[in-house]
Coordinates of C-alpha atoms in Angstrom, one line a residue:
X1195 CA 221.3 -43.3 93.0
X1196 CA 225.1 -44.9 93.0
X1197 CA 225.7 -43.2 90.1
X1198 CA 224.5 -39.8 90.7
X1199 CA 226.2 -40.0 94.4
X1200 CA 230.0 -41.0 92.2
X1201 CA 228.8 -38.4 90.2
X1202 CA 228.6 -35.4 93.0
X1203 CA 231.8 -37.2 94.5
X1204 CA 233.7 -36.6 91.3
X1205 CA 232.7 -33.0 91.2
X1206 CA 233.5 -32.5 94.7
X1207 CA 237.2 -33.6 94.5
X1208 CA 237.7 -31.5 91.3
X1209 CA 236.7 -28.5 92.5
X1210 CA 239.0 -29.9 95.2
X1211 CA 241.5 -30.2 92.6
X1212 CA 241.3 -26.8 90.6
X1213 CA 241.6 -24.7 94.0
X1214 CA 244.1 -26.4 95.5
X1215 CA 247.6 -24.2 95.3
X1216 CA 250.6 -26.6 96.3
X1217 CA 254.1 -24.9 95.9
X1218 CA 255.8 -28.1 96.7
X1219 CA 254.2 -29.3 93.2
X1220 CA 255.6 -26.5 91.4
X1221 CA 259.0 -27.5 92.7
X1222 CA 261.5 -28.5 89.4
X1223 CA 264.1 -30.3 91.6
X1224 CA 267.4 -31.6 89.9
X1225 CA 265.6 -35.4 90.2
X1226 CA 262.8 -34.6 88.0
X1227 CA 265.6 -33.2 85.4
X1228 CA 267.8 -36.5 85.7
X1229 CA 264.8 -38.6 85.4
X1230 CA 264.2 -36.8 82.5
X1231 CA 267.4 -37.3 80.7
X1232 CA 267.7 -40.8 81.6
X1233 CA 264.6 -41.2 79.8
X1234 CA 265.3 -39.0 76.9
X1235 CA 268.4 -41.0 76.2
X1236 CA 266.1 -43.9 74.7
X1237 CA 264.9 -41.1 72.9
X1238 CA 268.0 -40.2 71.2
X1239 CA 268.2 -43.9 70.1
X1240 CA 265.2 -43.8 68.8
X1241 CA 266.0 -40.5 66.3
X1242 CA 269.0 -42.3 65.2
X1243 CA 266.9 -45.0 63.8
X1244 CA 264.3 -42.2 62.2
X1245 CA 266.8 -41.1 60.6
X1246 CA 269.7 -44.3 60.0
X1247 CA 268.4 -45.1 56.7
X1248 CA 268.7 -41.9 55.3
X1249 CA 272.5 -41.9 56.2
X1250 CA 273.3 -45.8 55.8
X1251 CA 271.3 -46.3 52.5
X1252 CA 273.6 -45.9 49.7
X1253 CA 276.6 -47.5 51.7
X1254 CA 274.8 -50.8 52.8
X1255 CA 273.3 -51.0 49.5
X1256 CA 276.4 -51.4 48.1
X1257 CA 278.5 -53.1 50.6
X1258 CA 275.4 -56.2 51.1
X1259 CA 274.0 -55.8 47.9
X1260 CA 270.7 -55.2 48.4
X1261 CA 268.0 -54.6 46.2
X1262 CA 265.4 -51.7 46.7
X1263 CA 262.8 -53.8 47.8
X1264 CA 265.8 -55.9 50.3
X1265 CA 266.4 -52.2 51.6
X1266 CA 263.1 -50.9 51.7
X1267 CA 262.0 -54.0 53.8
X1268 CA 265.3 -53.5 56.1
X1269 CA 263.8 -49.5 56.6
X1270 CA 260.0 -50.5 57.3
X1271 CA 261.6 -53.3 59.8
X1272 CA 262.2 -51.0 62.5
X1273 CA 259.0 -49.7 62.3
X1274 CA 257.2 -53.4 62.0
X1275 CA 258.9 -54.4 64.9
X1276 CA 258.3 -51.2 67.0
X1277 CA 254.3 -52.3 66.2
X1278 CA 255.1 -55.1 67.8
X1279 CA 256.9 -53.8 70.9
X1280 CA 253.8 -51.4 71.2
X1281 CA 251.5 -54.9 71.6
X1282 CA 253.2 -55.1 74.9
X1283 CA 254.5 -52.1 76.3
X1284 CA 251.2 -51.1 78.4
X1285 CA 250.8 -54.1 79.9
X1286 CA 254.9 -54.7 80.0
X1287 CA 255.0 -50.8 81.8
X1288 CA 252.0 -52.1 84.3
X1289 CA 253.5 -55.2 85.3
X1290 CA 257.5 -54.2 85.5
X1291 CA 257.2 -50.4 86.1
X1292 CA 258.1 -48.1 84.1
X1293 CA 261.9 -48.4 85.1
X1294 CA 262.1 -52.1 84.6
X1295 CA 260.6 -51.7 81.4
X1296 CA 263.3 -49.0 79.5
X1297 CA 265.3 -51.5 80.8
X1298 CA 264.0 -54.5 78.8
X1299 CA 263.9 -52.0 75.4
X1300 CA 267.5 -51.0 76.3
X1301 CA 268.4 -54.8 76.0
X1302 CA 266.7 -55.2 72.5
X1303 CA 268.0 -52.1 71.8
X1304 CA 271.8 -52.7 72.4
X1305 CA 271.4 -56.4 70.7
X1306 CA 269.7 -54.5 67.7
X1307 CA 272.4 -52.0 66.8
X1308 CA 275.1 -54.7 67.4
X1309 CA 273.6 -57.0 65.0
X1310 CA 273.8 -54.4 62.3
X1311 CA 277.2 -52.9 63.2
X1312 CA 278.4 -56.4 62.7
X1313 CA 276.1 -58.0 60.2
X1314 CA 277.5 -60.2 57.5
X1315 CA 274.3 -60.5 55.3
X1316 CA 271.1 -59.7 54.9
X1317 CA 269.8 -61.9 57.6
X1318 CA 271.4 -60.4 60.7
X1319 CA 270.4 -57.0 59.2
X1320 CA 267.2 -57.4 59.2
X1321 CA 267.1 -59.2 62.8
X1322 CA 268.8 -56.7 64.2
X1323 CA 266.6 -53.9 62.9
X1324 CA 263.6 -56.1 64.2
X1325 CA 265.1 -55.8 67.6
X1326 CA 265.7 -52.9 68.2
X1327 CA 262.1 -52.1 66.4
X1328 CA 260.5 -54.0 68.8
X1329 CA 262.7 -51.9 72.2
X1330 CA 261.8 -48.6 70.4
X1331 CA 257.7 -49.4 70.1
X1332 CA 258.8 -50.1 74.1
X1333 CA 260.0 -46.9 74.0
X1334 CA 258.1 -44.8 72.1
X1335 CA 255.3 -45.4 75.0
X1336 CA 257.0 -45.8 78.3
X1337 CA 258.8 -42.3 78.1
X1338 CA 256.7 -40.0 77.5
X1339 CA 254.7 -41.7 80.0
X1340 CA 257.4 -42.0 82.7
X1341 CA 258.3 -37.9 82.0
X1342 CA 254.7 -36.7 82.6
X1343 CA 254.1 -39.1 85.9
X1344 CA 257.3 -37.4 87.5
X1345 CA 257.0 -34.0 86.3
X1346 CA 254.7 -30.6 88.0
X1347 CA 251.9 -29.7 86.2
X1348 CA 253.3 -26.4 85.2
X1349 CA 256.4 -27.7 83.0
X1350 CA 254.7 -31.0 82.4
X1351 CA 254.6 -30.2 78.7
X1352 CA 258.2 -29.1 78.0
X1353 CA 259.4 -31.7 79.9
X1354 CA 257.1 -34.2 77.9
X1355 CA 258.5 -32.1 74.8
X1356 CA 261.7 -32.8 75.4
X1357 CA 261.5 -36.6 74.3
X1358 CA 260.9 -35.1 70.9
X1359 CA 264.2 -33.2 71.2
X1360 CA 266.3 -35.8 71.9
X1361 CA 264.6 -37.5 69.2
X1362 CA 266.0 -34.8 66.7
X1363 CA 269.1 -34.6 68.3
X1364 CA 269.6 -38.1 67.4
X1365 CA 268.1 -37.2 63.5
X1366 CA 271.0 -34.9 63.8
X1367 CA 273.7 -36.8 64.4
X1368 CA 272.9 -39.7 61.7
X1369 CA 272.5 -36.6 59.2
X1370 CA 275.3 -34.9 59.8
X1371 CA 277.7 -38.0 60.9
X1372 CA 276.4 -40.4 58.0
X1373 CA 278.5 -37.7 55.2
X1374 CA 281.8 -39.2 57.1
X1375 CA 281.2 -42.0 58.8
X1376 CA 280.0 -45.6 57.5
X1377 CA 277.1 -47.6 58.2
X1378 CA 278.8 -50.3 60.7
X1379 CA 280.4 -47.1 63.0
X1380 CA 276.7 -45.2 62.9
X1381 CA 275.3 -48.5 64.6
X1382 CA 277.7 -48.3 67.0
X1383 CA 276.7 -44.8 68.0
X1384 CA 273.0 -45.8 68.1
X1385 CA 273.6 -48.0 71.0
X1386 CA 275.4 -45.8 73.0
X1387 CA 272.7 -43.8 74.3
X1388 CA 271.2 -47.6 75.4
X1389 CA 274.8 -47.9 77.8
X1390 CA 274.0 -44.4 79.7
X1391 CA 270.4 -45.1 80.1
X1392 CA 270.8 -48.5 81.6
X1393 CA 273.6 -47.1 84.4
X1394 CA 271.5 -44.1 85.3
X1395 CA 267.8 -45.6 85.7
X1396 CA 270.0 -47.2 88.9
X1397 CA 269.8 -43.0 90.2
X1398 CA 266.1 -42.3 89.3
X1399 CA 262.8 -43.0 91.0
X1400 CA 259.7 -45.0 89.6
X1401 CA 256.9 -43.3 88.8
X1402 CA 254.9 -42.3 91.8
X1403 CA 251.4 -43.0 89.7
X1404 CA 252.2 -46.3 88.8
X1405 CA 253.4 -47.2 92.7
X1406 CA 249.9 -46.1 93.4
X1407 CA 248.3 -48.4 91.0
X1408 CA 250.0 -51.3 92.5
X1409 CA 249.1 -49.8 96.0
X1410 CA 252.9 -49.4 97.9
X1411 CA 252.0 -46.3 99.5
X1412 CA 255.2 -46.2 101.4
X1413 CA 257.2 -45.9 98.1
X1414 CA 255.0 -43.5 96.8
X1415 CA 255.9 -41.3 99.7
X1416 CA 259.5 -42.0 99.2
X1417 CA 259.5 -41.4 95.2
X1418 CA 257.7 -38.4 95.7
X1419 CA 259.8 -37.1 98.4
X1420 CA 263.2 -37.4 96.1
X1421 CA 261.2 -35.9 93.3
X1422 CA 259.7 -33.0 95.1
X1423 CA 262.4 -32.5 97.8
X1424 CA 263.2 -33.8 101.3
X1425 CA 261.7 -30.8 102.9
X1426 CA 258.4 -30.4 100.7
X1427 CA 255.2 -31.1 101.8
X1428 CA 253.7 -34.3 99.5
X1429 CA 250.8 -35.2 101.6
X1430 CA 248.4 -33.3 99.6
X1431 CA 250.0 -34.4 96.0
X1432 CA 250.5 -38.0 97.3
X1433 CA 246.7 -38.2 98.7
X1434 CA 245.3 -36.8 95.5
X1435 CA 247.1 -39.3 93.4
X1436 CA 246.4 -42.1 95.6
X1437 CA 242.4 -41.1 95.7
X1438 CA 242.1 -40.4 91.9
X1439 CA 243.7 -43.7 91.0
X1440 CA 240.9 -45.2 93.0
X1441 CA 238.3 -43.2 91.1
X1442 CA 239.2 -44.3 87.8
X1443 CA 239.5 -48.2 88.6
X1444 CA 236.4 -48.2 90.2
X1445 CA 234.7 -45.9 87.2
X1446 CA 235.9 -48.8 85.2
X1447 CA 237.9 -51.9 85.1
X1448 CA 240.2 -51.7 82.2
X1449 CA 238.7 -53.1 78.7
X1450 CA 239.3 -53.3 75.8
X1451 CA 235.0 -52.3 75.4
X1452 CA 235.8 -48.8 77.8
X1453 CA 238.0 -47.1 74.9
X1454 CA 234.7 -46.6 73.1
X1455 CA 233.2 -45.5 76.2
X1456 CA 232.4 -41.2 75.0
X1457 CA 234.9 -39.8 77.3
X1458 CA 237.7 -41.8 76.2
X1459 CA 236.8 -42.2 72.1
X1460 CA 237.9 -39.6 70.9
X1461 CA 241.7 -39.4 72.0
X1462 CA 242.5 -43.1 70.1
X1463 CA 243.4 -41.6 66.8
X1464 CA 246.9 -40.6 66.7
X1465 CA 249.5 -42.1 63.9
X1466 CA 252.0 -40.4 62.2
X1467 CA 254.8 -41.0 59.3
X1468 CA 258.5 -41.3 59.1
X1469 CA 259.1 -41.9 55.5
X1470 CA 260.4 -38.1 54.9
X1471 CA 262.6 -38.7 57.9
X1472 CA 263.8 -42.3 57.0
X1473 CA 264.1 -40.8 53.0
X1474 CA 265.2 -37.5 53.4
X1475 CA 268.3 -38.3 51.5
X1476 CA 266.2 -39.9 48.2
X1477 CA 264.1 -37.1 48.2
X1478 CA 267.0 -34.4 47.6
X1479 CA 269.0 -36.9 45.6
X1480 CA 265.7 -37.2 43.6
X1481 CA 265.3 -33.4 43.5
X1482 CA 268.6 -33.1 42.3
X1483 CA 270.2 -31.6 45.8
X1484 CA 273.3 -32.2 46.9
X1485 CA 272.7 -35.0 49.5
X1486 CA 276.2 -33.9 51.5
X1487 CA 274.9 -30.3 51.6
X1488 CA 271.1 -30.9 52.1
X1489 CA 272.0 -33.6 55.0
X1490 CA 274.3 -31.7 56.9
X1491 CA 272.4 -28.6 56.7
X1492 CA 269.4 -30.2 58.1
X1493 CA 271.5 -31.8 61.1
X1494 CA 272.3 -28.4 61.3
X1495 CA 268.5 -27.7 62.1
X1496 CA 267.0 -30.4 63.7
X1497 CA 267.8 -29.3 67.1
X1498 CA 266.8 -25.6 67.0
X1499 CA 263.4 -26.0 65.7
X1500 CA 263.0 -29.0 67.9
X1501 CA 263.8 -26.0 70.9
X1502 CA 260.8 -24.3 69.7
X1503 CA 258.3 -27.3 70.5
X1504 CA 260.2 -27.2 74.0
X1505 CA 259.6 -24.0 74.6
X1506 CA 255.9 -23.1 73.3
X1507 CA 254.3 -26.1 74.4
X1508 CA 253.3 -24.9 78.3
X1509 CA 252.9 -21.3 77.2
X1510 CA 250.6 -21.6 73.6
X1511 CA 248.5 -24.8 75.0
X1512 CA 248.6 -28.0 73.3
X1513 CA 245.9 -27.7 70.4
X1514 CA 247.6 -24.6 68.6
X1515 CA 250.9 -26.3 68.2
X1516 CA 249.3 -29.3 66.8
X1517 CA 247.2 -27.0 64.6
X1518 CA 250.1 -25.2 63.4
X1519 CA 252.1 -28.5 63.1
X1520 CA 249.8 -30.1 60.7
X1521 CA 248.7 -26.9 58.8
X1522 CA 252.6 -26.5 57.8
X1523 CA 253.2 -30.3 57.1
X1524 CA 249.6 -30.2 54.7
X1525 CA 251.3 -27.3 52.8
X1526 CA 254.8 -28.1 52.3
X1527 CA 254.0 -31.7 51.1
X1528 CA 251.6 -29.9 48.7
X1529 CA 254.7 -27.5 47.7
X1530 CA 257.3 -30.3 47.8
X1531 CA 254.3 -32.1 45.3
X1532 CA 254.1 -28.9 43.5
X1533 CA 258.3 -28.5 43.1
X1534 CA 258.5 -32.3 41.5
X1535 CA 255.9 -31.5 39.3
X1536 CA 257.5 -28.6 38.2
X1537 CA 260.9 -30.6 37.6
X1538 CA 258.6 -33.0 35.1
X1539 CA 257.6 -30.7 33.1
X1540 CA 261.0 -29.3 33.1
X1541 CA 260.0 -26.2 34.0
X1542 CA 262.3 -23.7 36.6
X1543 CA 265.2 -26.6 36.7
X1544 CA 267.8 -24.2 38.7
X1545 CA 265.0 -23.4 41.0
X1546 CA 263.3 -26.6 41.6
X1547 CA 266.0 -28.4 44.0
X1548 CA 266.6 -25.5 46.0
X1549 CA 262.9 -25.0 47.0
X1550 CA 262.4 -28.5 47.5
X1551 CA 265.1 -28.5 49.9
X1552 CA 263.6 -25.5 51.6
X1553 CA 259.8 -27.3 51.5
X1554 CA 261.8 -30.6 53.2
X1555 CA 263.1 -28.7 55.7
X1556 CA 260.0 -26.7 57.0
X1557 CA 258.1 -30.0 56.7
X1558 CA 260.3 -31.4 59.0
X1559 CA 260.6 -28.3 61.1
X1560 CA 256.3 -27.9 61.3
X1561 CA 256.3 -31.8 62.4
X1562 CA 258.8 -31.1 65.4
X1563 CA 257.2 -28.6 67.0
X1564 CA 253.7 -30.3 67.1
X1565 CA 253.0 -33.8 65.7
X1566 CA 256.6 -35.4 66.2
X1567 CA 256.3 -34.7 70.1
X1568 CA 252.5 -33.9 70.8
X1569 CA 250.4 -36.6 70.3
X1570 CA 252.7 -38.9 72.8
X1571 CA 252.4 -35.7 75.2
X1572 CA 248.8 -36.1 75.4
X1573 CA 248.6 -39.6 75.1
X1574 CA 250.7 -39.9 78.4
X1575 CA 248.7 -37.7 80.0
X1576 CA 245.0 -37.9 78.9
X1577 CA 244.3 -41.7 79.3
X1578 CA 244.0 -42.9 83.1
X1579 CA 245.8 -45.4 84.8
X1580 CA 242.3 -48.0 84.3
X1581 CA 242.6 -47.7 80.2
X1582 CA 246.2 -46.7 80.0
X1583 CA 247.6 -49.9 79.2
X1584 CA 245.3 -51.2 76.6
X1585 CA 244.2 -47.2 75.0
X1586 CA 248.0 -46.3 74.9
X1587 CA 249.2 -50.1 73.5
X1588 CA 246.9 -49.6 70.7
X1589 CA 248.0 -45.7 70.1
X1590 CA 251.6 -46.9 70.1
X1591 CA 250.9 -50.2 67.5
X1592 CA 248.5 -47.5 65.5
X1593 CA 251.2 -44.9 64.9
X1594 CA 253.9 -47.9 64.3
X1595 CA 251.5 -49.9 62.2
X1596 CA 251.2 -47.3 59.8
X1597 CA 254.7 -45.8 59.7
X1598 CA 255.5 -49.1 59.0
X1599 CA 253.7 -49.7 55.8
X1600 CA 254.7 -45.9 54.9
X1601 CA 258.1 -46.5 55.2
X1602 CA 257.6 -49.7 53.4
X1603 CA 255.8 -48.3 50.5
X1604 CA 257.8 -44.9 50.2
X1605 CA 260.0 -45.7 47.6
X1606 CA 258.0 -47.8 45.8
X1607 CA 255.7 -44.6 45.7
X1608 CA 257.9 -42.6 44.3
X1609 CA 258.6 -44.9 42.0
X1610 CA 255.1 -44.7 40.8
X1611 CA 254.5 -40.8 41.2
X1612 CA 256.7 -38.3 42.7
X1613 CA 254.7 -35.5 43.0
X1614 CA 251.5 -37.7 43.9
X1615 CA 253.1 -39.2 46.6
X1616 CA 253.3 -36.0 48.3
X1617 CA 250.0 -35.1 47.1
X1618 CA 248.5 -37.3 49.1
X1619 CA 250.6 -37.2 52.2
X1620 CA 249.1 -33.2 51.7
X1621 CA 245.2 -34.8 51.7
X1622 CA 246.1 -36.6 54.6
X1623 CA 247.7 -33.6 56.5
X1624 CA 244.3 -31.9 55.7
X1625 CA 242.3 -35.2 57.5
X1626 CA 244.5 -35.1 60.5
X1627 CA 244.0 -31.1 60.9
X1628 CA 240.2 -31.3 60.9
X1629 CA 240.3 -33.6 63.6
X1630 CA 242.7 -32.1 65.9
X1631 CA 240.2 -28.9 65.2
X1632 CA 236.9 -30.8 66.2
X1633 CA 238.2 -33.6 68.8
X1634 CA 241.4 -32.9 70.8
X1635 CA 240.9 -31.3 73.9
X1636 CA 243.9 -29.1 75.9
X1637 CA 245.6 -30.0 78.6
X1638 CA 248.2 -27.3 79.2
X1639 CA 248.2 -26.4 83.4
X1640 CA 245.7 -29.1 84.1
X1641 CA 247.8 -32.3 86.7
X1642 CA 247.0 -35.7 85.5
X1643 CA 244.3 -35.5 88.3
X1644 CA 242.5 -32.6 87.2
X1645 CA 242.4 -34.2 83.8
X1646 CA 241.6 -37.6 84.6
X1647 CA 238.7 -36.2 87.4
X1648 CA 237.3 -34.1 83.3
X1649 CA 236.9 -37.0 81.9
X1650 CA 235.1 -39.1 84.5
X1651 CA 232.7 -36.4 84.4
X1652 CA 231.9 -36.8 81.3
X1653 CA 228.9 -39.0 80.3
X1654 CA 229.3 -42.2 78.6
X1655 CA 225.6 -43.3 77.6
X1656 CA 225.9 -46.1 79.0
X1657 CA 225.4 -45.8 82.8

């Protein structure tokens, strides 16, 4: 009888939801857009160390004297560390707030890049790519969180998206920069974005979601109002959040047990791979490229393509980016497979490094626009505050996890196959694209109400 009455209440304050039509949430005030760079700055620290190796690899092999398997731990570092950053960055973002919480991976991040600006051997490297491993898993959850609490509905997407921008830009500046500037000075620039972040999380509100989930109602009121506007109306958005957060904790108290609950199951899987980012140097250099050219011309393009993401995600919907994403990433690793089998067999040798090049860059164009961005989209938005600390901790350590043992394994991979390696990151592509098709739900125009009120609604065989 309890359940079937929180059943009908549910339904009630959806339909509630759906036919509600608040201008004051459609509002994009010049707060929501400075919270949303400050954010993005941790972003752009985050593409520089995608893409630092790539740049930094033939320099600090030489000035350290590494070994392949020294630099190949030093790459898969960051990514190790980020997996453990991602251990604690729900519950760091529940107990701190999400502002007090970019501030902590801002500190790791700043003594990271220092440490390898100024490292002396192979020790401080790798500490100092550890550290600022460890802020980026921080990172890599709390923004795209932060973003989608504080923006409308409408643009909550592109605005989401645009953590993925920064991220290329940053990809863009270690590719480009890294043909004329060393290793040390490319450290340097890393941290900068950490410096402007910390001074202008001072100017920007917390999230309004999470000061309802630790129940100050008076500064939910305020953070809305400087988000909204001093003149709009936030009754209706501030009551809504404030009764849906109540829903979901009382649906469920947060376990680790309710992520297999049905309504939650199937948005857990979500990891991705940076080795083509963090290698895109070997691969040409292995194609036979020029690495100059081939790097500069794809600094040249991370930021466009990344613009595309930015722009399509509120207007095609969620699910046919992603589809599209992973349907291009599954065929250029098959071509780029297809290209270095070619060059084995010595067969087309003037052609061969050119269209690898060309299969690189659409690889890395088809994973901006969907699967570098996307997934963190809907993870920020489809998990409720009552599961959104452990669900998106074990998303983030997932998708670091793995890049991590990519990264690590990448060159020793192409040591043992070339073209298989890309072979199976193909397979894989062709996985991940059958079950975006089958289990991913949209969310384009839907507030993080509306959404979390769907999946309440939802039976979960076990009431």
């Amino acid at each position: 009888m309890m359940v079937e009455e929180k059943e009908r209440s549910i339904e009630e304050r959806l339909l509630q939801l759906k036919n509600q039509n608040d201008d004051s949430d459609c509002r994009i005030t010049a707060c929501v857009i400075l919270g949303t760079f400050v954010a993005v700055c941790g972003s752009f620290s985050f593409g520089v160390s995608l893409g630092y190796t790539s740049g930094a690899e033939i320099g600090i092999m030489k000035d350290l004297g590494l070994t392949i398997a020294q630099f190949s731990a030093f790459a898969s570092f960051s990514t190790l560390g980020a997996a453990i950053g991602a251990l604690f960055s729900g519950k760091m973002a529940i107990i701190l707030g999400r502002r007090k919480t970019m501030w902590v991976s801002d500190l790791l991040c700043i003594i990271g890049w220092f440490s390898i600006a100024f490292a002396k051997d192979v020790i401080w490297l790798n500490f100092g790519r550890i550290s600022s491993g460890i802020g980026l898993g921080l990172i890599s959850y709390v923004v795209p969180v932060y973003i989608a609490e504080i923006s409308p509905k409408h643009v909550r997407g592109t605005f989401t998206f645009t953590n993925q921008l920064l991220q290329n830009s940053g990809l863009a500046m270690v590719y480009f920069s890294g043909n004329f500037l060393n290793w040390r000075k490319l450290a340097l620039l890393g941290a900068l974005p950490c410096f402007i972040q910390v001074i202008g999380l001072f100017f920007v509100p917390e999230s309004p979601r999470w000061l309802a989930k630790v129940g100050t109602d008076k500064e939910l009121e305020n953070s809305l109002l400087r988000l909204r506007g001093r003149d709009a109306d936030i009754s209706r958005e501030a009551s809504d959040i404030q009764v849906m957060t109540k829903i979901v904790e009382n649906d469920s108290k947060s376990s680790f047990c309710d992520l297999f609950q049905r309504k939650y199951r199937y948005t857990l899987v979500f990891s991705g791979s940076s080795a083509v980012l963090s290698y895109a140097s070997t691969i040409l250099r292995k194609a036979g490229f020029s690495v100059t050219v081939g790097s500069t011309l794809l600094g040249l393009f991370m930021i466009p393509k990344a613009m595309i993401g930015v722009i399509l995600v509120d207007k095609w919907g969620r699910r046919p980016l992603l589809l599209t994403s992973v349907s291009g990433m599954c065929i250029t690793s098959m071509l780029i497979g297809v290209a270095f089998t070619l060059q084995k067999m010595q067969l087309l040798q003037e052609l061969t490094p050119v269209f690898t090049f060309i299969c690189v860059t659409l690889y890395i164009g088809t994973f901006a626009i969907g699967m570098g961005g996307l997934p963190w989209v809907i993870m920020s938005e489809i998990f409720p505050m009552n599961i959104k600390v452990t669900a998106g901790s074990i998303v983030t350590l997932v998708s670091w996890s793995s890049s991590s043992i990519v990264t690590y394994a990448f060159n020793f991979l192409l040591e043992w196959s070339t073209q298989g390696t890309f072979y199976v990151f193909g397979a894989t592509g062709g996985v991940a694209l059958l079950f975006i098709w089958l289990l991913v739900p949209e969310t384009k125009g839907l507030s993080l109400e509306e959404i979390q009120a769907s999946l309440i609604r939802q039976p979960d065989g076990i009431n």
